[in-house]
Coordinates of C-alpha atoms and ligand atoms in Angstrom, one line a residue:
M2 CA -61.7 -9.2 -50.8
D3 CA -64.1 -9.1 -48.2
F4 CA -63.0 -9.0 -44.5
D5 CA -66.5 -8.3 -43.2
L6 CA -68.6 -10.3 -41.0
T7 CA -72.1 -10.6 -42.3
P8 CA -75.3 -8.9 -40.6
E9 CA -75.9 -11.8 -38.8
Q10 CA -72.4 -12.2 -37.1
H11 CA -72.2 -8.6 -36.2
E12 CA -75.7 -9.2 -34.5
L13 CA -74.2 -12.0 -32.9
R14 CA -71.0 -10.2 -31.8
H15 CA -73.1 -7.4 -30.4
A16 CA -75.5 -9.9 -28.4
V17 CA -72.6 -11.6 -26.9
R18 CA -70.8 -8.2 -25.9
A19 CA -74.4 -7.0 -24.5
F20 CA -74.7 -10.4 -22.2
M21 CA -71.4 -10.0 -20.8
R22 CA -71.8 -6.6 -19.9
A23 CA -75.1 -7.3 -18.0
E24 CA -75.0 -10.6 -17.1
C25 CA -71.6 -11.8 -16.7
T26 CA -70.7 -9.0 -14.2
H27 CA -67.7 -8.9 -12.1
D28 CA -69.7 -10.3 -9.1
V29 CA -70.9 -13.2 -10.9
V30 CA -67.2 -14.0 -11.9
R31 CA -66.3 -13.8 -8.5
E32 CA -68.8 -16.0 -7.2
S33 CA -67.8 -18.9 -9.7
L34 CA -64.3 -18.5 -8.9
A35 CA -65.0 -19.0 -5.4
A36 CA -67.4 -21.7 -6.2
G37 CA -64.7 -23.3 -8.6
R38 CA -67.4 -23.7 -11.2
R39 CA -69.9 -22.5 -13.6
S40 CA -72.7 -19.9 -12.8
E41 CA -75.6 -22.4 -13.6
K42 CA -77.9 -19.2 -14.3
L43 CA -75.6 -17.9 -17.0
W44 CA -75.2 -21.8 -18.5
R45 CA -79.0 -21.6 -18.9
R46 CA -79.1 -18.1 -20.3
M47 CA -76.5 -19.3 -23.1
A48 CA -78.5 -22.6 -23.9
E49 CA -81.7 -20.1 -24.1
L50 CA -79.9 -17.8 -26.6
G51 CA -79.0 -20.8 -29.0
W52 CA -75.1 -20.5 -28.2
L53 CA -74.8 -24.3 -26.9
G54 CA -76.2 -25.3 -29.8
V55 CA -74.5 -22.9 -32.3
A56 CA -73.1 -25.2 -34.6
I57 CA -75.3 -28.2 -34.0
D58 CA -77.4 -29.2 -36.9
E59 CA -81.1 -28.1 -37.0
R60 CA -82.5 -31.6 -37.3
Y61 CA -80.8 -32.0 -33.4
G62 CA -82.1 -28.7 -32.0
G63 CA -79.2 -26.6 -33.0
S64 CA -79.0 -23.5 -35.1
G65 CA -76.7 -25.0 -37.8
G66 CA -74.2 -22.1 -37.6
T67 CA -70.4 -22.5 -38.5
I68 CA -67.0 -22.3 -36.6
V69 CA -67.0 -18.5 -37.2
D70 CA -70.1 -18.1 -35.1
M71 CA -68.5 -20.2 -32.5
A72 CA -65.6 -18.4 -32.7
L73 CA -67.2 -15.2 -32.2
I74 CA -69.2 -16.3 -28.9
I75 CA -66.1 -17.9 -27.8
E76 CA -64.0 -14.6 -28.3
G77 CA -66.9 -12.7 -26.5
I78 CA -67.1 -14.9 -23.3
A79 CA -63.6 -15.7 -22.7
G80 CA -63.1 -13.1 -20.3
G81 CA -66.1 -14.7 -18.1
E82 CA -64.3 -17.7 -17.3
P83 CA -65.3 -19.7 -15.1
A84 CA -68.4 -18.5 -14.7
T85 CA -69.3 -18.9 -18.3
G86 CA -68.4 -22.6 -17.7
P87 CA -67.0 -25.6 -19.9
Y88 CA -68.4 -24.0 -23.2
F89 CA -65.3 -24.8 -25.4
T90 CA -65.3 -28.5 -24.0
T91 CA -69.0 -28.8 -24.6
V92 CA -69.5 -27.3 -28.1
C93 CA -66.1 -28.4 -29.5
F94 CA -65.9 -32.0 -27.8
G95 CA -69.4 -32.6 -27.2
G96 CA -71.4 -30.9 -30.2
K97 CA -68.7 -31.1 -33.0
S98 CA -67.3 -34.4 -32.2
V99 CA -70.6 -36.3 -31.9
G100 CA -72.1 -34.1 -34.9
F101 CA -69.0 -35.4 -36.9
F102 CA -68.8 -39.0 -35.9
G103 CA -71.6 -40.0 -33.7
S104 CA -74.3 -42.9 -34.8
E105 CA -77.4 -41.7 -35.5
A106 CA -78.8 -42.8 -31.9
Q107 CA -76.1 -41.0 -30.4
K108 CA -76.9 -37.6 -32.2
K109 CA -80.4 -38.1 -31.5
F110 CA -79.6 -38.6 -27.7
F111 CA -76.8 -36.3 -27.2
L112 CA -77.2 -33.2 -29.2
P113 CA -80.3 -32.0 -28.2
R114 CA -79.2 -32.2 -24.6
I115 CA -75.9 -30.3 -25.1
A116 CA -78.2 -27.8 -27.2
S117 CA -80.5 -27.3 -24.1
G118 CA -77.9 -26.9 -21.7
D119 CA -78.8 -30.3 -20.1
C120 CA -75.3 -32.4 -21.1
A121 CA -71.7 -30.7 -20.5
F122 CA -68.7 -32.6 -21.9
A123 CA -65.2 -32.6 -20.9
L124 CA -62.1 -34.2 -23.0
S125 CA -59.9 -36.7 -21.4
I126 CA -56.5 -37.2 -23.5
T127 CA -53.6 -36.1 -21.8
E128 CA -52.0 -39.0 -19.5
P129 CA -49.2 -38.5 -16.9
G130 CA -46.5 -39.7 -19.2
G131 CA -46.9 -36.5 -21.7
G132 CA -49.6 -34.9 -23.7
T133 CA -47.3 -33.6 -26.6
D134 CA -46.3 -37.2 -27.2
V135 CA -49.6 -38.4 -26.7
L136 CA -49.5 -41.6 -28.3
G137 CA -46.0 -42.5 -27.0
A138 CA -47.5 -41.9 -23.6
M139 CA -51.0 -43.4 -24.0
Q140 CA -51.4 -46.2 -21.2
T141 CA -55.0 -46.0 -20.9
R142 CA -56.8 -49.2 -22.6
A143 CA -60.1 -50.8 -23.1
W144 CA -61.0 -54.2 -24.1
R145 CA -64.2 -56.1 -25.1
D146 CA -66.1 -57.8 -22.4
G147 CA -69.3 -59.9 -23.3
D148 CA -71.3 -57.0 -25.1
G149 CA -69.4 -54.2 -23.9
W150 CA -66.2 -52.7 -23.0
V151 CA -64.1 -52.4 -19.8
L152 CA -61.8 -49.2 -19.5
R153 CA -58.8 -48.5 -17.4
G154 CA -56.2 -46.1 -17.0
A155 CA -55.5 -42.5 -15.6
K156 CA -55.7 -38.7 -17.3
V157 CA -54.0 -35.7 -16.3
F158 CA -55.6 -32.1 -17.0
T159 CA -59.0 -33.1 -17.6
S160 CA -60.6 -29.4 -17.8
A161 CA -64.5 -29.2 -16.3
A162 CA -64.8 -32.8 -15.7
Q163 CA -66.2 -31.9 -12.3
Q164 CA -69.0 -30.2 -14.1
A165 CA -69.2 -32.4 -16.9
D166 CA -72.0 -35.1 -17.7
Y167 CA -70.2 -37.1 -20.3
L168 CA -66.3 -37.3 -20.8
V169 CA -64.8 -38.3 -24.2
V170 CA -62.0 -40.6 -23.2
V171 CA -59.1 -41.8 -25.5
A172 CA -57.9 -45.3 -24.9
R173 CA -55.9 -47.8 -26.9
T174 CA -58.1 -50.7 -27.8
T175 CA -55.6 -52.8 -29.8
P176 CA -52.2 -53.2 -28.4
R177 CA -49.2 -51.2 -29.7
E178 CA -47.2 -54.4 -31.1
Q179 CA -50.3 -55.7 -32.8
V180 CA -50.3 -52.3 -35.0
A181 CA -47.9 -51.4 -37.7
K182 CA -48.5 -47.2 -36.7
A183 CA -48.9 -46.0 -33.1
A184 CA -51.9 -44.2 -34.4
R185 CA -54.0 -47.0 -35.4
G186 CA -56.0 -49.1 -32.5
I187 CA -57.0 -46.2 -30.5
T188 CA -60.6 -45.5 -30.0
L189 CA -62.9 -42.7 -28.4
F190 CA -65.4 -43.5 -25.9
I191 CA -68.3 -41.3 -24.4
V192 CA -68.2 -42.3 -20.5
P193 CA -70.7 -41.2 -18.1
A194 CA -68.9 -38.8 -15.7
R195 CA -70.3 -40.5 -12.6
A196 CA -70.0 -44.1 -13.9
P197 CA -69.1 -46.7 -11.2
G198 CA -65.1 -46.9 -11.4
V199 CA -64.8 -43.1 -12.6
T200 CA -62.9 -41.0 -9.8
M201 CA -61.5 -37.4 -10.1
R202 CA -58.9 -35.5 -8.0
K203 CA -59.1 -31.7 -8.6
I204 CA -55.5 -30.2 -9.5
D205 CA -54.6 -26.8 -7.9
M206 CA -53.7 -24.8 -11.1
L207 CA -52.3 -21.2 -11.8
V208 CA -55.2 -21.0 -14.2
P209 CA -58.9 -20.1 -13.3
I210 CA -60.9 -22.3 -15.2
G211 CA -63.1 -23.8 -12.7
D212 CA -61.9 -27.4 -12.5
T213 CA -58.7 -29.3 -13.8
N214 CA -58.3 -32.9 -12.7
A215 CA -56.6 -36.1 -12.7
V216 CA -59.4 -38.7 -13.8
F217 CA -59.0 -42.4 -12.7
Y218 CA -60.8 -45.0 -14.9
D219 CA -60.8 -48.3 -12.9
D220 CA -62.2 -50.9 -14.9
V221 CA -65.1 -48.8 -16.0
R222 CA -67.8 -51.0 -17.6
L223 CA -69.4 -49.7 -20.9
P224 CA -71.8 -50.7 -23.3
A225 CA -71.1 -51.4 -26.7
D226 CA -72.8 -48.1 -28.0
A227 CA -70.3 -45.8 -25.9
V228 CA -67.7 -46.1 -28.8
L229 CA -67.8 -43.0 -30.8
G230 CA -67.0 -43.3 -34.3
E231 CA -64.9 -46.0 -35.4
E232 CA -63.4 -48.5 -33.2
G233 CA -59.6 -48.2 -33.6
R234 CA -59.7 -45.0 -35.9
G235 CA -60.2 -42.8 -32.8
F236 CA -56.8 -41.0 -33.3
Y237 CA -57.5 -40.1 -37.0
Q238 CA -61.1 -38.7 -35.6
L239 CA -59.2 -36.5 -33.2
L240 CA -56.8 -35.3 -35.7
A241 CA -60.1 -34.2 -38.2
T242 CA -61.0 -32.0 -35.3
L243 CA -57.7 -30.5 -34.4
N244 CA -58.4 -27.5 -36.9
N245 CA -61.7 -26.6 -34.6
E246 CA -59.9 -27.0 -31.3
R247 CA -57.0 -24.9 -32.6
I248 CA -59.2 -22.0 -34.0
L249 CA -61.6 -21.8 -30.9
G250 CA -58.5 -22.0 -28.6
G251 CA -57.1 -19.0 -30.6
A252 CA -60.3 -17.4 -30.6
T253 CA -60.3 -17.8 -26.6
A254 CA -57.0 -16.3 -26.5
L255 CA -58.0 -13.4 -28.6
G256 CA -61.1 -13.1 -26.4
L257 CA -58.9 -12.7 -23.4
G258 CA -56.1 -10.4 -24.9
T259 CA -59.0 -8.1 -25.8
A260 CA -60.4 -8.1 -22.7
A261 CA -57.3 -6.9 -20.8
Y262 CA -56.7 -4.2 -23.5
E263 CA -60.2 -2.9 -23.3
A264 CA -59.8 -2.9 -19.2
A265 CA -56.3 -1.1 -19.2
L266 CA -57.5 1.3 -22.0
A267 CA -60.6 2.1 -19.6
Y268 CA -58.2 2.4 -16.5
A269 CA -55.7 4.6 -18.3
R270 CA -58.5 7.1 -19.3
E271 CA -59.4 7.2 -15.4
R272 CA -56.1 6.9 -13.4
T273 CA -54.1 10.1 -12.7
A274 CA -50.6 10.8 -12.2
F275 CA -48.7 14.0 -12.3
G276 CA -52.3 15.6 -13.0
K277 CA -53.3 13.9 -15.8
P278 CA -54.4 10.6 -16.9
I279 CA -51.9 8.0 -17.3
G280 CA -53.6 7.6 -21.0
Q281 CA -51.7 10.7 -22.0
M282 CA -48.3 9.3 -21.4
Q283 CA -46.7 8.4 -24.3
A284 CA -45.3 5.2 -22.7
I285 CA -48.7 3.9 -21.9
Q286 CA -50.2 5.0 -25.3
H287 CA -47.6 3.1 -27.0
Y288 CA -48.3 0.0 -24.7
L289 CA -52.0 0.2 -25.8
A290 CA -51.4 1.1 -29.3
G291 CA -48.8 -2.1 -29.5
M292 CA -51.9 -4.1 -27.5
A293 CA -54.3 -2.9 -30.4
T294 CA -52.2 -3.8 -33.3
E295 CA -51.2 -7.1 -32.5
L296 CA -54.7 -8.2 -31.4
D297 CA -56.2 -6.8 -34.7
A298 CA -53.3 -9.4 -36.5
A299 CA -54.4 -12.4 -34.3
R300 CA -58.0 -11.6 -34.9
L301 CA -57.5 -11.6 -38.6
M302 CA -55.5 -14.9 -38.5
V303 CA -58.0 -16.7 -36.2
Y304 CA -61.0 -15.4 -38.3
R305 CA -59.2 -16.5 -41.9
A306 CA -59.0 -20.0 -40.3
A307 CA -62.5 -20.3 -39.2
W308 CA -63.3 -18.9 -42.5
L309 CA -61.3 -21.6 -44.3
Q310 CA -62.8 -24.1 -42.1
S311 CA -66.3 -23.0 -42.6
Q312 CA -65.9 -23.3 -46.3
G313 CA -64.6 -26.7 -46.1
R314 CA -61.2 -25.5 -47.2
P315 CA -57.8 -26.9 -46.0
C316 CA -56.6 -25.0 -42.8
G317 CA -54.2 -27.2 -41.1
V318 CA -51.4 -24.6 -41.0
E319 CA -53.5 -21.6 -40.8
S320 CA -55.2 -22.9 -37.6
T321 CA -52.1 -23.9 -36.1
M322 CA -50.6 -20.3 -36.8
A323 CA -53.6 -18.8 -35.6
K324 CA -54.0 -20.7 -32.4
M325 CA -50.0 -20.1 -31.7
Y326 CA -49.9 -16.5 -32.5
A327 CA -53.1 -15.5 -30.9
A328 CA -51.6 -17.2 -27.5
D329 CA -48.5 -15.2 -27.8
V330 CA -50.3 -12.0 -28.5
A331 CA -52.8 -12.5 -25.5
V332 CA -50.2 -13.2 -23.2
R333 CA -48.5 -10.1 -24.1
A334 CA -51.5 -7.9 -23.9
C335 CA -52.4 -9.5 -20.5
D336 CA -48.8 -9.0 -19.1
R337 CA -49.0 -5.2 -20.7
G338 CA -52.4 -4.8 -19.2
I339 CA -51.0 -5.4 -15.4
Q340 CA -48.4 -3.3 -16.0
I341 CA -50.7 -0.3 -17.0
H342 CA -52.8 -1.3 -13.8
G343 CA -49.8 -1.1 -11.8
G344 CA -49.9 -2.6 -8.3
M345 CA -53.6 -3.0 -8.8
G346 CA -52.9 -5.0 -11.6
L347 CA -51.5 -7.8 -9.2
S348 CA -54.5 -7.7 -6.8
E349 CA -56.9 -10.4 -6.7
E350 CA -60.0 -8.0 -7.1
C351 CA -58.4 -6.9 -10.6
D352 CA -59.3 -8.6 -13.4
A353 CA -55.9 -7.9 -15.2
Q354 CA -54.0 -10.8 -13.6
R355 CA -57.0 -13.3 -14.1
Y356 CA -57.0 -12.6 -17.8
W357 CA -53.1 -13.0 -17.9
R358 CA -53.6 -16.5 -15.8
L359 CA -56.2 -17.5 -18.2
A360 CA -54.3 -16.5 -21.4
R361 CA -51.1 -18.6 -20.3
L362 CA -52.8 -21.9 -20.7
W363 CA -53.3 -21.3 -24.5
Q364 CA -49.5 -21.3 -24.9
I365 CA -49.6 -24.8 -23.6
G366 CA -53.2 -26.5 -24.7
P367 CA -54.7 -27.9 -26.3
I368 CA -51.1 -28.2 -28.4
T369 CA -48.0 -26.1 -26.9
N370 CA -46.7 -23.9 -29.3
E371 CA -43.4 -25.6 -29.6
Q372 CA -45.5 -28.6 -31.2
C373 CA -47.1 -25.7 -33.5
L374 CA -43.9 -24.5 -34.5
N375 CA -42.8 -28.2 -35.4
T376 CA -46.1 -28.4 -37.3
I377 CA -45.7 -25.2 -39.2
A378 CA -42.0 -26.0 -39.9
E379 CA -43.4 -29.5 -41.5
L380 CA -46.3 -28.8 -43.1
H381 CA -45.8 -24.9 -44.2
C382 CA -41.8 -24.8 -44.6
E383 CA -41.8 -28.2 -45.9
L384 CA -38.8 -29.4 -43.4
P385 CA -38.3 -32.9 -42.1
R386 CA -40.0 -33.9 -39.2
S387 CA -37.6 -33.0 -36.4
Y388 CA -39.4 -35.4 -33.5
Ligands
LIG429 C1 -54.9 -25.6 -17.5 C2 -55.2 -26.4 -18.8 C3 -56.0 -27.3 -19.1 C4 -56.0 -28.6 -19.8 N1 -57.2 -29.0 -20.3 C5 -57.0 -30.2 -20.8 C6 -58.3 -31.1 -21.1 O1 -59.2 -30.8 -21.0 N2 -58.0 -32.1 -21.8 C7 -57.0 -32.9 -22.0 O2 -56.7 -33.7 -22.5 N3 -55.9 -32.3 -21.8 C8 -55.7 -31.2 -21.2 N4 -54.6 -30.4 -21.2 C9 -53.2 -30.6 -21.2 C10 -52.6 -30.2 -22.3 O3 -53.1 -30.5 -23.6 C11 -51.0 -30.6 -22.0 O4 -50.5 -30.1 -20.9 C12 -50.0 -30.1 -23.7 O5 -50.5 -30.9 -24.5 C13 -49.0 -30.5 -23.3 O6 -48.5 -31.8 -22.8 P1 -47.7 -31.8 -21.2 O7 -48.3 -30.8 -20.4 O8 -47.6 -32.9 -20.9 O9 -46.2 -31.3 -21.8 P2 -45.1 -32.2 -22.3 O10 -45.5 -33.0 -23.7 O11 -44.4 -33.0 -21.3 O12 -44.0 -31.2 -22.8 C14 -43.4 -30.4 -21.8 C15 -42.3 -29.2 -22.8 O13 -41.5 -30.0 -23.9 C16 -41.7 -29.4 -25.0 N5 -41.8 -30.8 -26.2 C17 -42.2 -31.7 -26.1 N6 -42.0 -32.2 -27.4 C18 -41.6 -31.6 -28.1 C19 -40.9 -31.5 -29.7 N7 -41.0 -32.6 -30.2 N8 -40.3 -30.4 -29.8 C20 -39.9 -29.1 -29.1 N9 -40.7 -29.1 -27.9 C21 -41.2 -30.4 -27.5 C22 -43.5 -29.2 -25.1 O14 -43.6 -28.1 -26.0 C23 -43.2 -28.4 -23.8 O15 -42.7 -27.0 -23.7 C24 -54.7 -29.0 -20.1 C25 -53.3 -28.4 -19.5 C26 -53.6 -27.5 -18.9 C27 -52.1 -26.6 -18.4

């Protein structure tokens, strides 16, 4: 059994760490937090380094890497939000989804632009009526009009929409009563973020990720080639991308937990009480040792799932377990990180509280941890579906 990364993957991991230390500094992150959006300079640098095109085929300007490479990058840059911007939504929902389901013309148009940093993506699925029962809640619809389509509906929590050039929007295109299963008759559309009829309102969130939005689609006119993949099969296409989404969600959580652990370890070495560094107190040592152990377990789970996916092997259960476990571990690690920093841990200038706020998202998105347990109960424990 070989648990090691390849030499290239080790190199990538070191490159990401070096980039974060040298370029994604505390001040750069603070500037992005104040501006509520990515640092353009970092975005361009990530494109230059080939990270925006890491999993895009070489024919379309990418470097043809795997989900393991994507996970390594995401884990490394997670603590830099919002300065590192909509990396996740762009590589996962732009690069991967267009790569999987796009027509040749869409691939030729979008993929080189994503790789060069000229095209950011956001994903607009969740609706006000609920994100877990996504099909039951879906009111957004689109219908044919002449050669094209008209899109009407409203979404919530569309992250990075204000920084996106295109939104992948999920809409019902065949009325529910005309299909045998709710999953049928759903279509994905690539919608220009500034198309007439698209409006957005930023939602104030605890999670500091730049922007999360209510997005309104008021009779947005779209050309026929706005359809991504096959008409009516959009939900099945989404299901096919779930493993990627969960693996990368797990990798983000892992990166946040690791950032919290490293910051707390450094603080424990320098902060003194009773005439010695607090890192010499057994209570603090136990916190750090527990964080390190749980993060190590989460890392094994995330990388096992990523490796299975990169080999084209089934990993629905593994990717769901990895995202759920990594999110819980990250929140615990970030909470301990605050505790180790004492009062400073809750101050705005300290990253400990920012890591916690970021990590908390991953227990809810892209799928809640309760829904992860439902999936594991059904697919792994082979128990009847409970909902
Ligand atoms: C910061 C942030 C960013 C996000 N970004 C995006 C984005 O970019 N694009 C996008 O489309 N969406 C995004 N989301 C939405 C996210 O995917 C949803 O919040 C998530 O799917 C849960 O949906 P909900 O919030 O409507 O909760 P609900 O579905 O209403 O669930 C409420 C509670 O009930 C529980 N529950 C529901 N059904 C069951 C069941 N069968 N068994 C057990 N428990 C159940 C849930 O686990 C949860 O605890 C984001 C959310 C957040 C917080």
